[in-house]
Structure formats: structure tokens, C-alpha cells
Coordinates of C-alpha atoms in Angstrom, one line a residue:
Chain D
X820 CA 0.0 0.0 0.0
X821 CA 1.9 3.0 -0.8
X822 CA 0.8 5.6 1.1
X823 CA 0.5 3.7 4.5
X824 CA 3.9 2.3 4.0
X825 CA 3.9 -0.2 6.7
X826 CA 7.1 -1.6 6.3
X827 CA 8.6 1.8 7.7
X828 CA 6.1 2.0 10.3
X829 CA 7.1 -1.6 11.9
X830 CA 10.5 -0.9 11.0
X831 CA 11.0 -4.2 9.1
X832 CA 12.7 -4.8 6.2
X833 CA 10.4 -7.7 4.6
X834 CA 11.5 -7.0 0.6
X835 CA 13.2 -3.9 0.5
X836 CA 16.4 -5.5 1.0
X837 CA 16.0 -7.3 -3.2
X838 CA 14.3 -3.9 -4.7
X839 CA 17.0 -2.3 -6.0
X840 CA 20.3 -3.6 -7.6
X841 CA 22.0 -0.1 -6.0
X842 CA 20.9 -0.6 -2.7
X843 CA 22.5 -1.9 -0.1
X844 CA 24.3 -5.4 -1.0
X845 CA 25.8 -7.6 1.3
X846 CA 29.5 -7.7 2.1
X847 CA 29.2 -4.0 0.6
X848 CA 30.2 -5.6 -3.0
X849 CA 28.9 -3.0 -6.0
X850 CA 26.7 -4.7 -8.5
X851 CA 27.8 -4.9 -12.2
X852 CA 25.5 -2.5 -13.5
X853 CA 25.7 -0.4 -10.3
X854 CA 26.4 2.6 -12.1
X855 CA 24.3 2.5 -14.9
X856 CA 20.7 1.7 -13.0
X857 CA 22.4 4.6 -10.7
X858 CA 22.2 6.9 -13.4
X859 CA 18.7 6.1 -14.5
X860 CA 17.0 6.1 -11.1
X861 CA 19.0 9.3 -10.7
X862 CA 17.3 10.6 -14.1
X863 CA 14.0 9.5 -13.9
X864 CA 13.5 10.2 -9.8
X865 CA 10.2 12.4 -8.5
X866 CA 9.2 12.7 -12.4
X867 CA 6.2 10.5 -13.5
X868 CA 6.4 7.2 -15.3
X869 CA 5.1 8.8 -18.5
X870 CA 7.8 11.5 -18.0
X871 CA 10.5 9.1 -17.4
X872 CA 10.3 7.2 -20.3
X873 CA 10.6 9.7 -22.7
X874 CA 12.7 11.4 -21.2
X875 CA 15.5 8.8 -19.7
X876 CA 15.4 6.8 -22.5
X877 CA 19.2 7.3 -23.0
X878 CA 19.7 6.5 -19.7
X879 CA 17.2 3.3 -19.6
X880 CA 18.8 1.8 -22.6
X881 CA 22.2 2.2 -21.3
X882 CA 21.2 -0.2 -18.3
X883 CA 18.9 -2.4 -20.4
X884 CA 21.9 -3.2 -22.3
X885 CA 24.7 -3.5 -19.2
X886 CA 22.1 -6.3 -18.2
X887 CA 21.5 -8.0 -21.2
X888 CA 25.0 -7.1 -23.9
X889 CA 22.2 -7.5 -26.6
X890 CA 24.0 -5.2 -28.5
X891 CA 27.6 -6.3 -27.5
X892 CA 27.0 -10.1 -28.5
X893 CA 25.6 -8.3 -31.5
X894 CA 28.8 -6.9 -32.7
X895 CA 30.9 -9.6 -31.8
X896 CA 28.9 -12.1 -33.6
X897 CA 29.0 -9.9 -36.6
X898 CA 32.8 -9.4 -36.7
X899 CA 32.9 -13.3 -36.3
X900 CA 30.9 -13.5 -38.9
X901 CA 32.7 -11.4 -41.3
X902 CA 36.4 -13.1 -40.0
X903 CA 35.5 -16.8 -41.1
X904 CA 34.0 -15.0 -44.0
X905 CA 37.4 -13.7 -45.0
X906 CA 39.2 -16.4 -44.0
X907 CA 37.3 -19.2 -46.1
X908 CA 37.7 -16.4 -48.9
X909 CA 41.4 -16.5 -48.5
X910 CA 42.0 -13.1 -47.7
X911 CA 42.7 -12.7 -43.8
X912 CA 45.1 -14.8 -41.3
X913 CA 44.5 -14.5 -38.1
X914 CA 48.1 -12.8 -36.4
X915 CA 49.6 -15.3 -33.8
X916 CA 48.0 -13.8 -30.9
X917 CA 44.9 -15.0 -31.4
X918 CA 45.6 -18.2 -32.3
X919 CA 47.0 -20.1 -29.6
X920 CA 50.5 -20.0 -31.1
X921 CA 52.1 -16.4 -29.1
X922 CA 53.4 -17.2 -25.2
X923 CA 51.0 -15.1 -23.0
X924 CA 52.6 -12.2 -21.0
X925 CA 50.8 -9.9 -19.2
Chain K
X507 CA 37.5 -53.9 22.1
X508 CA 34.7 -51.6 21.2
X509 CA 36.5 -49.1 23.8
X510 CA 39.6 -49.8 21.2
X511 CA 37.7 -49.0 18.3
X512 CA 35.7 -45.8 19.8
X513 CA 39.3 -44.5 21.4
X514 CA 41.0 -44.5 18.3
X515 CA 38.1 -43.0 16.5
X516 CA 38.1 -40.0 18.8
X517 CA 42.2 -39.9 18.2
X518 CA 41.6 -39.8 14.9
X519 CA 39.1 -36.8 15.2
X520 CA 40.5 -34.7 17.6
X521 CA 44.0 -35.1 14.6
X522 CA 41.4 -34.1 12.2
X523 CA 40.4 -30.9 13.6
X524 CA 43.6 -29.9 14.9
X525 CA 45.2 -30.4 11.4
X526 CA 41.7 -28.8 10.0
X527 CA 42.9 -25.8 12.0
X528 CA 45.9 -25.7 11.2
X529 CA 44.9 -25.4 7.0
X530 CA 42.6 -23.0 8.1
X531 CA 45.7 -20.2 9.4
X532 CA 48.0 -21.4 6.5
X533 CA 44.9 -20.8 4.1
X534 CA 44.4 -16.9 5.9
X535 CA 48.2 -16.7 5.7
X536 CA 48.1 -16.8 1.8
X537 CA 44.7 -14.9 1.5
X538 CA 46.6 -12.3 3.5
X539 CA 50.0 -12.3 0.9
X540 CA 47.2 -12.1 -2.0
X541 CA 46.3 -9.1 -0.4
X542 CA 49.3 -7.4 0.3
X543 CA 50.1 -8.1 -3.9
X544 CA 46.6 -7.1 -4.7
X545 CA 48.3 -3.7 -6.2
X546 CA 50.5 -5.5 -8.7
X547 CA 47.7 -8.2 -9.7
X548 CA 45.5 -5.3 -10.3
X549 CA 47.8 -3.5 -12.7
X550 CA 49.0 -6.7 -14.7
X551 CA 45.5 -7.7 -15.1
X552 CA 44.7 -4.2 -15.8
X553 CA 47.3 -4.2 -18.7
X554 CA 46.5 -7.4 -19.6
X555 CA 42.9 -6.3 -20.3
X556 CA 43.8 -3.1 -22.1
X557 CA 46.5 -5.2 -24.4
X558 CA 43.6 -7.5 -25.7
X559 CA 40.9 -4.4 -26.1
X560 CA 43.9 -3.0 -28.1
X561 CA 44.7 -5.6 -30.3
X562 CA 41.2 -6.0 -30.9
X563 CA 40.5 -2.7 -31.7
X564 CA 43.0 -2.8 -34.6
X565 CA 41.9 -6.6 -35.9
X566 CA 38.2 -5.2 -35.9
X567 CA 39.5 -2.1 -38.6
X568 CA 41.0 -4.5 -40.8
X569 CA 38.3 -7.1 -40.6
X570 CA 35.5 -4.6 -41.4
X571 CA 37.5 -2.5 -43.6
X572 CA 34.6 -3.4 -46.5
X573 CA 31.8 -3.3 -44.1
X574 CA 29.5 -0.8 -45.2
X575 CA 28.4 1.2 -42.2
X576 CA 30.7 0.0 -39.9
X577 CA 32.3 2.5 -37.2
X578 CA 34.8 0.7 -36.0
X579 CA 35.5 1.1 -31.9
X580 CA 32.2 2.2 -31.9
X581 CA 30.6 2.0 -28.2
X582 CA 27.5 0.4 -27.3
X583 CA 26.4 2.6 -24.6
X584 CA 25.8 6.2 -24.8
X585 CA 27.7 7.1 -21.9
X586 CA 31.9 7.9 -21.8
X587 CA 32.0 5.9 -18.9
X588 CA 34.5 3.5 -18.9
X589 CA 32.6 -0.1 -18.9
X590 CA 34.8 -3.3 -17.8
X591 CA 34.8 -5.6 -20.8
X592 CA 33.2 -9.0 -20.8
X593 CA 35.0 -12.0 -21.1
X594 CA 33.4 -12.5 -24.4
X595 CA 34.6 -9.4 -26.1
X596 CA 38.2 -9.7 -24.9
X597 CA 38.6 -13.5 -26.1
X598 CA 36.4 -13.0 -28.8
X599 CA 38.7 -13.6 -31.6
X600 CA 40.6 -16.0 -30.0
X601 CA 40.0 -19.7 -29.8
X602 CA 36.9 -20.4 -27.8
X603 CA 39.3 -23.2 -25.8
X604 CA 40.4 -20.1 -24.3
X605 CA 37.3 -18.2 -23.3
X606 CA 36.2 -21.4 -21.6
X607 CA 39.4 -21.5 -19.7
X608 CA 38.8 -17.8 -18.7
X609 CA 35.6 -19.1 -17.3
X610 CA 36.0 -22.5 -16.1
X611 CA 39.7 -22.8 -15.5
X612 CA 38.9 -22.2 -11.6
X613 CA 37.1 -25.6 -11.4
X614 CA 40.9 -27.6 -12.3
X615 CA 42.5 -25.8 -9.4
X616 CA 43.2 -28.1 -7.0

């Protein structure tokens, strides 16, 4: 009920502990997308929902894709893609470090 | 003879846990000297990361050179911030064998 707010009122903490990925974790460790869901509840804060959309959409997608790398495996896949493409076509060798021929240094 | 058996069962325990003990302050003994290097692991694997994203970076330009519409570098995210890489993009041209080991090399240690 959000305007009776129990949970303040008894001074529990039944849920509010898993709400938010930026609230408090245990052993204090920082969430991978800590910053970006910051950012967005930052943005979007006290305005509507209506508001927030339009207006944090930047924001919103940055976190939507932190969590899911949609876009990342996107690009990778595609530069895969376009490497065996080449390399069946004769035209590119991979250089030694990425196959598993060069000794790894830091 | 069951007095035997039972008193060299409680021997055997009471070795156990002193031993068990024992592991456990060698064990916090290394955790504290991977501490104390925590500095110099953080840079090497901080290099370490940055040599890959470079090499990348410059296999991706030639790769896509006849890509139409293809930015190469190009970010995901809208932001400047810097965002640690995944696994998947720093071992992503390499042979998968590798990635996995990335991932799943923890479960040999013994």
C-alpha cells in the first residue's frame, strides 16, 4: 500500500532488502550495473512514469543493455561472422595472438 | 575392544580438527599475501585487459574494412564511462578453448 507504508512503520525490512540492484548489498560488493541503473533512477527520480520514459530513455537503454550485452553479442557475432567469411575467402590470417601459437605475457 | 575401536576413532578426530585448524591459518596466511600483492595483480591484469581491447580494436578495422556502415570502436552505450569488458569481447577472436578456460579454468584448481 503505498501511502501507509507499513514496512517503515514496523521498521522491518520484509523486501526492501532485493528492490534495487543499487541498494545496499551484502559484504558491501557494487553490483555490475551499479552505475548504470544509478544513473537512471538518478534521471528518472520524482518525475512520473510517462515522463521518465521519454525522457530517460538514453539512460534506460544504457542499463537495459549492461544487463543483457544484446547489443555487445551483436557486434561480436558480426565481426565473427565477417572473420570466417574472409578467412574461407582467403583473404585474412589471423596474427599469432589470437591463435594459440604467441606465449602469454601480461 | 569396542573401547579400542571408539578410542581411536576420537584420536583420529581430535588429529582431524587440529590439522583442520591448522589449513585454516596457512589458508588466511596466503589470502593475507594475495592481499598485500593485490596492487600488482590489479595492474598486470589491468594491462593485460587493455593489451587485448587494443589488439582488438585494430583486428576489428582490418576485418570490417569493406563493411558498409561499420564505425569501428564504436561503443554500445551512450555514456563515456569506462565499462569493464566482458569475457566475451576480450577472447572474442581468440579460440573459444580459451574463453572457456577464462571461465571455467577455476574448477581444475586443485
Amino acid at each position: 500500500m503505498p501511502f501507509v507504508d507499513l514496512q517503515s512503520r514496523l521498521g522491518i525490512n520484509l523486501d526492501r532488502w532485493l528492490l534495487l540492484q543499487s541498494g545496499e548489498q551484502p559484504n558491501k560488493r557494487a553490483a555490475r550495473c551499479h552505475a548504470f541503473e544509478k544513473e537512471w533512477i538518478e534521471c528518472s527520480h520524482g518525475i512520473g512514469q510517462t515522463r521518465a520514459k521519454k525522457e530517460c530513455q538514453l539512460e534506460f537503454e544504457d542499463f537495459y543493455e549492461c544487463m543483457h550485452r544484446q547489443k555487445t553479442h551483436e557486434r561480436l557475432y558480426a565481426i565473427r561472422q565477417q572473420r570466417d567469411k574472409l578467412i574461407k575467402e582467403g583473404k585474412y590470417t589471423p596474427p599469432n595472438h589470437h591463435t594459440g601459437k604467441a606465449e602469454q605475457t601480461p | 575392544m569396542f573401547g579400542i575401536g571408539i578410542g581411536i576413532m576420537v584420536f583420529g578426530y581430535w588429529r582431524l580438527f587440529k590439522w583442520n585448524r591448522e589449513r585454516r591459518r596457512l589458508q588466511i596466511e596466503e589470502l593475507e599475501a594475495r592481499i598485500a600483492l593485490m596492487p600488482l595483480l590489479q595492474a598486470e591484469h589491468d594491462r593485460r585487459t587493455l593489451r587485448m581491447l587494443r589488439e582488438n580494436l585494430e583486428e576489428e578495422a582490418v576485418i570490417m574494412k569493406d563493411v558498409p556502415g561499420w564505425k569501428v570502436g564504436e561503443s554500445v552505450f551512450h555514456t563515456d564511462r569506462w565499462v569493464t569488458p566482458l569475457s566475451e569481447e576480450l577472447f572474442n577472436l581468440r579460440p573459444r578453448e580459451e574463453l572457456l578456460h577464462k571461465r571455467f579454468g577455476f574448477l581444475w584448481y586443485v
